[in-house]
Amino acid sequence: MRRAVIDRRTKETRIAIRLGLEGKGRYNIRTGIRFLDHMLELFARHGAFDLRIEADGDLDVDQHHTVEDLGIALGEAVSKAIGTRRGINRAGYFVMPMDETLAVAAVDLGGRPHAVVDLKFRVARVGDLQTELVHDFFDGFALGARANVHVKVLYGRSSHHHVEAAFKAFARALRVACAKDKQLARMLPSTKGLL
């Protein structure tokens, strides 16, 4: 199994992550932000990743440092777990319906970090999570994983469903991008010879 352990420590956050790419969707997640825990649990289950996260951030100041650093650390874990990137699909996408909401996510593990996140929230919080920080999580992930990440909610009424459908679509898109492709075998999925 491709695995990674990340221990990220700053003056603002301490984050420990254990990730197994070929997992069973098992998780144990504590970030101090319960709704974010729930989204990362969905990420693990829908991506079929085994994921353990312990995060301690300066939540007395704001959620921003914790959410962004979690994105960065999770991206670093994915990058470390996939290693040289030889033989992977490299890119994946998924369209996720959730009741009245429809979200799409696309991921390219091509080595260039960039995120485009199009989520239009009508509320400042979903549960205890500041909704504007969802964008920062995906930005951080793109940076840490050296990936292109595109997430868009096409329509829907519930802000809760917007966030949840986005995380589920992202997990399933990443699952495809990380997967080994027998036809590619040990080939690097790039004509440049470098990712």
PDB file of C-alpha atoms in Angstrom, residues 13 32-34 36 57-70 124-131 133 136:
ATOM      1  CA  THR A  13      -0.734  24.749  14.011  1.00  0.00           C
ATOM      2  CA  GLY A  32     -11.122  21.033  16.471  1.00  0.00           C
ATOM      3  CA  ILE A  33     -13.691  22.016  13.813  1.00  0.00           C
ATOM      4  CA  ARG A  34     -16.413  19.378  13.876  1.00  0.00           C
ATOM      5  CA  LEU A  36     -14.459  19.939   8.890  1.00  0.00           C
ATOM      6  CA  GLY A  57      -4.501  25.013  15.778  1.00  0.00           C
ATOM      7  CA  ASP A  58      -4.940  28.516  17.115  1.00  0.00           C
ATOM      8  CA  LEU A  59      -8.734  28.347  16.852  1.00  0.00           C
ATOM      9  CA  ASP A  60      -8.971  31.014  19.555  1.00  0.00           C
ATOM     10  CA  VAL A  61      -7.616  33.420  16.905  1.00  0.00           C
ATOM     11  CA  ASP A  62      -9.465  32.134  13.827  1.00  0.00           C
ATOM     12  CA  GLN A  63     -10.085  28.936  11.857  1.00  0.00           C
ATOM     13  CA  HIS A  64      -8.034  30.086   8.866  1.00  0.00           C
ATOM     14  CA  HIS A  65      -4.600  28.747   9.880  1.00  0.00           C
ATOM     15  CA  THR A  66      -5.997  25.339  10.825  1.00  0.00           C
ATOM     16  CA  VAL A  67      -8.087  24.888   7.667  1.00  0.00           C
ATOM     17  CA  GLU A  68      -5.405  26.092   5.244  1.00  0.00           C
ATOM     18  CA  ASP A  69      -2.610  24.119   6.940  1.00  0.00           C
ATOM     19  CA  LEU A  70      -4.775  20.978   6.922  1.00  0.00           C
ATOM     20  CA  ALA A 124     -21.104  32.579   6.746  1.00  0.00           C
ATOM     21  CA  ARG A 125     -20.959  29.183   8.479  1.00  0.00           C
ATOM     22  CA  VAL A 126     -22.059  25.626   7.929  1.00  0.00           C
ATOM     23  CA  GLY A 127     -22.095  23.997  11.316  1.00  0.00           C
ATOM     24  CA  ASP A 128     -19.010  25.416  13.012  1.00  0.00           C
ATOM     25  CA  LEU A 129     -16.990  25.858   9.783  1.00  0.00           C
ATOM     26  CA  GLN A 130     -16.515  29.302   8.219  1.00  0.00           C
ATOM     27  CA  THR A 131     -17.631  28.680   4.625  1.00  0.00           C
ATOM     28  CA  LEU A 133     -12.328  28.819   4.292  1.00  0.00           C
ATOM     29  CA  ASP A 136      -8.473  28.030   1.405  1.00  0.00           C
TER      30      ASP A 136
END
